[in-house]
Structures are given as structure tokens and as C-alpha cells.
GROMACS .gro file of C-alpha atoms in nm:
model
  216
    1UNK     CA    1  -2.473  -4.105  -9.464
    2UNK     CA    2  -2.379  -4.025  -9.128
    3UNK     CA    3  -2.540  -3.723  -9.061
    4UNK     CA    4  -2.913  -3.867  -9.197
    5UNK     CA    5  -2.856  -4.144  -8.963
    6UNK     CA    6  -2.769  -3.922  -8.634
    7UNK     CA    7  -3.085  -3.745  -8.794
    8UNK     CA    8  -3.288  -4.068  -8.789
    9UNK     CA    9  -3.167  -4.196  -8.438
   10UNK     CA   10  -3.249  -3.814  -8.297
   11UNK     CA   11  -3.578  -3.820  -8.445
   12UNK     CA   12  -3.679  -4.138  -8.286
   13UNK     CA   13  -3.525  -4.031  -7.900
   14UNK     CA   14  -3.755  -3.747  -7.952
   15UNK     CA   15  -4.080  -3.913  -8.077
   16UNK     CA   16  -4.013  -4.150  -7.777
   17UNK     CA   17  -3.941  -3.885  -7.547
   18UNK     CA   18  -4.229  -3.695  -7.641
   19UNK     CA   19  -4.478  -3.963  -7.650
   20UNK     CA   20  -4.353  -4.104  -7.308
   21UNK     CA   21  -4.437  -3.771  -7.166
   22UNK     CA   22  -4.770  -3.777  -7.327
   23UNK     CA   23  -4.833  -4.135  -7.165
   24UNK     CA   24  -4.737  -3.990  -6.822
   25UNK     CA   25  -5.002  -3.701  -6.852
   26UNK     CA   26  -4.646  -3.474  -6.814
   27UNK     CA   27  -4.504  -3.178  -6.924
   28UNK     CA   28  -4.106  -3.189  -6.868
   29UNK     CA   29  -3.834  -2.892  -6.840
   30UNK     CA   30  -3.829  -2.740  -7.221
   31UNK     CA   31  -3.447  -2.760  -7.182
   32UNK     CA   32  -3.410  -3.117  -7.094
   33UNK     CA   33  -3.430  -3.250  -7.445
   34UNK     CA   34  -3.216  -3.050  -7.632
   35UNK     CA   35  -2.969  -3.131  -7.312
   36UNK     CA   36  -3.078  -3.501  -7.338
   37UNK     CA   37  -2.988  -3.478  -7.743
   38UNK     CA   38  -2.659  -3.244  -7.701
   39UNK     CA   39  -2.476  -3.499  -7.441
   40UNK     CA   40  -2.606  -3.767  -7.644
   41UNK     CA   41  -2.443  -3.672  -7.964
   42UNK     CA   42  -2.082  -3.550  -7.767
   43UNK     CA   43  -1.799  -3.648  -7.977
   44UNK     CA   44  -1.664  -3.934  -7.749
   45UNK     CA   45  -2.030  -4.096  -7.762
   46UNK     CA   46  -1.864  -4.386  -8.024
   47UNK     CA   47  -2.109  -4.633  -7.869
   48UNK     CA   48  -2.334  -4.443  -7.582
   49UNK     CA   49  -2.487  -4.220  -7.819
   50UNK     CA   50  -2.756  -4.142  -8.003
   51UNK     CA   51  -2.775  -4.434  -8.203
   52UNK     CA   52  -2.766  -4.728  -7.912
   53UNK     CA   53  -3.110  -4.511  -7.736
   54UNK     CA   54  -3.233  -4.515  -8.078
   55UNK     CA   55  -3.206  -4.866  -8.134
   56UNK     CA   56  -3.319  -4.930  -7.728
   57UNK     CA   57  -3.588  -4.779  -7.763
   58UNK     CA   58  -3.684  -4.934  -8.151
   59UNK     CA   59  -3.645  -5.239  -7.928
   60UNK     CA   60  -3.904  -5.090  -7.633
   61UNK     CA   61  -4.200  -5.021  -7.937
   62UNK     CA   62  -4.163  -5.441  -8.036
   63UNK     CA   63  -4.187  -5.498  -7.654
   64UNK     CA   64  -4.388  -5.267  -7.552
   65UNK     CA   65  -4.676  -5.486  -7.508
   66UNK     CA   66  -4.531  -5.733  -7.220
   67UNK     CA   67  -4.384  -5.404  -7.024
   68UNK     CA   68  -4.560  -5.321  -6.723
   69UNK     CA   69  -4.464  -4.932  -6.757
   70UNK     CA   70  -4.352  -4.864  -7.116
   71UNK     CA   71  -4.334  -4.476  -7.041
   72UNK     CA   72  -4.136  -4.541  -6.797
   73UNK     CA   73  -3.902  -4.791  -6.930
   74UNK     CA   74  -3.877  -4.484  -7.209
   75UNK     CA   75  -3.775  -4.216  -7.029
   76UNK     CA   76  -3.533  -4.507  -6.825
   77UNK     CA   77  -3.383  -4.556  -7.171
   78UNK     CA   78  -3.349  -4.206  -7.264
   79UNK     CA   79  -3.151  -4.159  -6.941
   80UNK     CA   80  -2.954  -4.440  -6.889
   81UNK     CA   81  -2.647  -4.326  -7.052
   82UNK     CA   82  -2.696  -3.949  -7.012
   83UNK     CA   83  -2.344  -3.938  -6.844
   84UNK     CA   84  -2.109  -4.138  -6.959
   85UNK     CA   85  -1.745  -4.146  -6.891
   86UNK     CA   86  -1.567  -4.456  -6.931
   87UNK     CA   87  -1.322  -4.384  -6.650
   88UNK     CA   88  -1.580  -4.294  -6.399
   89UNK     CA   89  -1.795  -4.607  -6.199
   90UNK     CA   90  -2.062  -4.323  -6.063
   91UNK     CA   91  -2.228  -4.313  -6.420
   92UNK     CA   92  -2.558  -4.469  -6.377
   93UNK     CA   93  -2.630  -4.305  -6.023
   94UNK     CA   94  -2.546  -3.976  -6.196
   95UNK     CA   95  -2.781  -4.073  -6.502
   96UNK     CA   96  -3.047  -4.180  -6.271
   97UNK     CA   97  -2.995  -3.852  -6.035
   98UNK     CA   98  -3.064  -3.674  -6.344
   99UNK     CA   99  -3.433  -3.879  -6.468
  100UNK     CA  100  -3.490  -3.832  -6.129
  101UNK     CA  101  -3.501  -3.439  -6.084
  102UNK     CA  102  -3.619  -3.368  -6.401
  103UNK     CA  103  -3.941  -3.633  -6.362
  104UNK     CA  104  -3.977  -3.442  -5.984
  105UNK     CA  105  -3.957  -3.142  -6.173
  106UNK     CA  106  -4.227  -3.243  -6.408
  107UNK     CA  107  -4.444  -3.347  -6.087
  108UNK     CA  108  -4.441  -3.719  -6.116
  109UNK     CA  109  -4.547  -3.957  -5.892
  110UNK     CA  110  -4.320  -4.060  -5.552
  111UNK     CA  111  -4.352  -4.450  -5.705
  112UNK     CA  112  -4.269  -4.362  -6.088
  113UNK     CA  113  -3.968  -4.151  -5.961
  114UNK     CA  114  -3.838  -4.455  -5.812
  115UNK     CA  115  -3.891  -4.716  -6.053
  116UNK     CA  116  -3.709  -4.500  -6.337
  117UNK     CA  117  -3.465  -4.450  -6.114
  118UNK     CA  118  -3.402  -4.814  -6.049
  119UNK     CA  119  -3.417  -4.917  -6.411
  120UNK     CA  120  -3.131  -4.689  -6.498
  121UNK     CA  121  -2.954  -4.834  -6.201
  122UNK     CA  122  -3.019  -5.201  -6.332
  123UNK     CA  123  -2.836  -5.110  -6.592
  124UNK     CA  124  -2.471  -5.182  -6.422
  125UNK     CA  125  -2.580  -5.543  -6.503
  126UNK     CA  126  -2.309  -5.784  -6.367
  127UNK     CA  127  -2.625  -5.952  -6.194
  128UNK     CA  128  -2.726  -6.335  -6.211
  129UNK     CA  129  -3.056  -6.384  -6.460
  130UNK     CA  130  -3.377  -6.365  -6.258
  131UNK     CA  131  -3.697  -6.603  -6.234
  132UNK     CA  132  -4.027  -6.529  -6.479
  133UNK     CA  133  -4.249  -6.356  -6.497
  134UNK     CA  134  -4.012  -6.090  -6.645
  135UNK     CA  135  -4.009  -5.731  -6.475
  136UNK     CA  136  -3.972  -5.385  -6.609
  137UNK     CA  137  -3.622  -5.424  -6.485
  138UNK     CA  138  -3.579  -5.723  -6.700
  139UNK     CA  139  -3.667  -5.600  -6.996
  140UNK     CA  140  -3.452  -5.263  -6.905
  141UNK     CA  141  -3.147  -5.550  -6.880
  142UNK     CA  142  -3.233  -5.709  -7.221
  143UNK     CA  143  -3.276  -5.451  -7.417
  144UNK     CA  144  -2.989  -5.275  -7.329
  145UNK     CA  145  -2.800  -5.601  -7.407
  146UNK     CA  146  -2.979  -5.613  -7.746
  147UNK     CA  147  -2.663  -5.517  -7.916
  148UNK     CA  148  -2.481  -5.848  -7.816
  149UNK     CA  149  -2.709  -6.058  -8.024
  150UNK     CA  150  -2.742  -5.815  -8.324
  151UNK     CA  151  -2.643  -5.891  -8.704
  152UNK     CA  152  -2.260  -5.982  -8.689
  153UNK     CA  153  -2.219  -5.621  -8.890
  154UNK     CA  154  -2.359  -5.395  -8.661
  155UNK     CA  155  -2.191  -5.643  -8.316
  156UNK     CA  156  -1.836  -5.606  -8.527
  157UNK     CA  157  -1.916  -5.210  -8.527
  158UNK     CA  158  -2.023  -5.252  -8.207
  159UNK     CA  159  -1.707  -5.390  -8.065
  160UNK     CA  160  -1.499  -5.086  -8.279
  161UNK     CA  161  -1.683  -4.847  -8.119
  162UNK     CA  162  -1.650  -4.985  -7.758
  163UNK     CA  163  -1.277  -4.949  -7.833
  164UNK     CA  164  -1.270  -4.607  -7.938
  165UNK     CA  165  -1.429  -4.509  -7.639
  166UNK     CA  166  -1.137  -4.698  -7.476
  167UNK     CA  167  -0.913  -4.551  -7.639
  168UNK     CA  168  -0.717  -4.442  -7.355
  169UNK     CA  169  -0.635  -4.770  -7.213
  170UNK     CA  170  -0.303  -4.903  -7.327
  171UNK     CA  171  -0.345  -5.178  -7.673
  172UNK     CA  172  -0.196  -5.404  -7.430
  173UNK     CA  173  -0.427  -5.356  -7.109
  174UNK     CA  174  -0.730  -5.358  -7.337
  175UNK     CA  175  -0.688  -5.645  -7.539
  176UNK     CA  176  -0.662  -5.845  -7.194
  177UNK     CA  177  -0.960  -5.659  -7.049
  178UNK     CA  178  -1.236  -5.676  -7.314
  179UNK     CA  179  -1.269  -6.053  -7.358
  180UNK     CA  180  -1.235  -6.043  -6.987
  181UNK     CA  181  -1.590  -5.887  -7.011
  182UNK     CA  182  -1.716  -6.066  -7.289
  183UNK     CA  183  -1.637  -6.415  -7.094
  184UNK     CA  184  -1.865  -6.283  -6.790
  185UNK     CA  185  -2.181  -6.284  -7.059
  186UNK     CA  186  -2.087  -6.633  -7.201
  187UNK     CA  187  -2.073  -6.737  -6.879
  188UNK     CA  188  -2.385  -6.669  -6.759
  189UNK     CA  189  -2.650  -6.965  -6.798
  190UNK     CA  190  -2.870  -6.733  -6.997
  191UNK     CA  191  -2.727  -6.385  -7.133
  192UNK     CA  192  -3.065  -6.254  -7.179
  193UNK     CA  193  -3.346  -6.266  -6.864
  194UNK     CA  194  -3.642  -6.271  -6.995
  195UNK     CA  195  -3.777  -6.538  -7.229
  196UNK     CA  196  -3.899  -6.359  -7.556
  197UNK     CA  197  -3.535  -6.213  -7.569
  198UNK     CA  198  -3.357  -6.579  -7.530
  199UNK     CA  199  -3.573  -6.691  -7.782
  200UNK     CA  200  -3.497  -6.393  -8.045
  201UNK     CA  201  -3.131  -6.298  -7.958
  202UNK     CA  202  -2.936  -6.570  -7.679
  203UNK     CA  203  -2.816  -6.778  -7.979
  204UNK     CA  204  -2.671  -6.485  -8.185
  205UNK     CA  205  -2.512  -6.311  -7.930
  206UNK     CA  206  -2.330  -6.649  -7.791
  207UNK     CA  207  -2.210  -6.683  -8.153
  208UNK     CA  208  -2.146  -6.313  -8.157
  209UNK     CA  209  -1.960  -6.357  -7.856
  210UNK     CA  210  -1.752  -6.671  -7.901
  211UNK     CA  211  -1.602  -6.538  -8.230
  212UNK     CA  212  -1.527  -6.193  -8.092
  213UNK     CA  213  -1.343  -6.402  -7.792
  214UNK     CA  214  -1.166  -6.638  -8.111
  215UNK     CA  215  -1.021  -6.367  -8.270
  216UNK     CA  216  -0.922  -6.127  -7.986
   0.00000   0.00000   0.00000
């Protein structure tokens, strides 16, 4: 079962990838998605893997209507956890570094360069909610959030693979820590910035979020 679904989730990064690429009128480095893929599927990847993009992007094709630069947003998704070390605070500059020399590579534009790269660097997110009409970088925001107002299944899998990423942080430490951050989403007067994702997911994820806070 787990193999078809690392199957599925690879098969839609690529038909994104591919199709993003297509949008751009762009040919990119042969190499960078099998390299995209390989770090993607890494062994430590509980939760920044292959399945989260896959489910980002699933999110990106509902959307994709109300996004200003869907490629874009893409190929932002695709990158935005390309390095991930949970002990490191340089991951989305790296990530971003990365979109960013392989779209140069490819010959994109000065302006699309720039906007990937500052979607992936939205993406550190401890940021108040911002005014409508909702920007590319909103929708980068939300839909990396998605996972906070998912089924309570898949946000109870969710918060066991968070942990075994964190694995190396004493019981102790971590059981102090994690509500820590869930209490800085409840807090916010909206978890969710732009208003077709408060409408489809603000309610579940404060529920989502208020039991995972009840029972840590």
C-alpha cells in the first residue's frame, strides 16, 4: 500500500512539474527532476515528502483558477521543501536558491525568477493574515497550511509524522514545543488568508487544532 501511494504522489509531482514547464514555454535541467523526486522521497521525509507536494499541488489544480501564476505557484510548490532539515532555519532560502538557478538555467524571465523565489520564502509563515484580494503568495500560504484543516485521519497522521521528523528532540522538550506551535495558528484571527480557504478549511483545522492541543 505504501509503495502504490509514493507511486501515486510521484506521478502527480511529475505531471505538475512537467506541465508547469509546458505553461512557462521551458525546458528545465533533465537532472532536476529525478533530483527533485530523490530528496523528496529521503528516508527522514516523514512529513516533507512526496506525499505533502502531492497533496499541495492536488490543492493548486482546485485553485488554479483564482491564481495569478499557477506555473509558477507549481514549480514554488515543487521547491518549497527541497531541503529540509529540521535542525537547520536556512531551509527555505536554500529551497528557493535552488528554484532559482535551475529556472535561470532554464532561461526564465528576471520577474518569474523572483516571484518563485518569494513564494518559497513565504513559506516560513509566522506572518499576520493579509487584506483581499488574495495574492499568489496567499494562496502559496494556504495551501501549504492545507494539512491543518484536513480529515481528522490524515491531521492525526499528520501530527505522527511531524514527530518522527522530531525525533531527535528530547519526549520532554517536544511535548512542550509542539502545542507551542500549534497555539501560534489558533491564535491568529484567521489561520487561513485568503477567503475560499476560510470558507473550506478554517473551521476544521481550529477543531483539528484545539483537540490536538486537548490531548497533548
Amino acid at each position: 500500500m505504501a509503495s502504490s501511494m509514493q507511486a501515486s504522489d510521484a506521478q502527480i509531482f511529475s505531471a505538475a512539474w512537467e506541465h508547469a514547464w509546458r505553461e512557462l514555454g521551458l525546458a528545465p535541467a533533465t537532472d532536476a527532476l529525478p533530483q527533485l523526486l530523490a530528496v523528496h522521497s529521503g528516508s527522514d521525509r516523514h512529513y516533507h515528502g512526496l506525499q505533502h507536494i502531492a497533496e499541495c499541488l492536488q490543492w493548486l489544480e482546485q485553485l488554479r483558477a483564482q491564481v495569478a501564476h499557477p506555473a509558477e505557484l507549481a514549480l514554488a510548490l515543487c521547491f518549497h521543501d527541497a531541503i529540509y532539515d529540521p535542525q537547520a532555519k536556512d531551509n527555505e532560502r536554500r529551497s528557493a536558491d535552488w528554484a532559482q538557478a535551475v529556472l535561470q538555467a532554464a532561461g526564465a524571465k528576471r520577474d518569474a525568477v523572483q516571484r518563485v523565489h518569494a513564494l518559497i520564502m513565504a513559506t516560513c509563515h509566522f506572518q499576520a493574515t493579509q487584506a483581499q484580494p488574495a495574492e499568489d503568495s496567499d494562496w502559496m500560504l494556504d495551501i501549504d497550511l492545507a494539512i491543518l484543516g484536513a480529515a481528522p485521519e490524515r491531521f492525526a497522521q499528520y501530527q505522527a509524522q511531524i514527530q518522527a521528523e522530531y525525533a531527535w528532540v528530547p519526549a520532554a522538550d517536544y511535548a512542550q514545543r509542539r502545542p507551542a506551535v500549534l497555539r501560534i495558528f489558533l491564535q491568529r484571527p484567521a489561520i487561513y488568508h485568503t477567503a475560499a480557504m476560510q470558507t473550506r478549511l478554517e473551521a476544521q483545522a481550529r477543531h483539528n487544532l484545539q483537540q490536538a492541543l486537548a490531548t497533548a
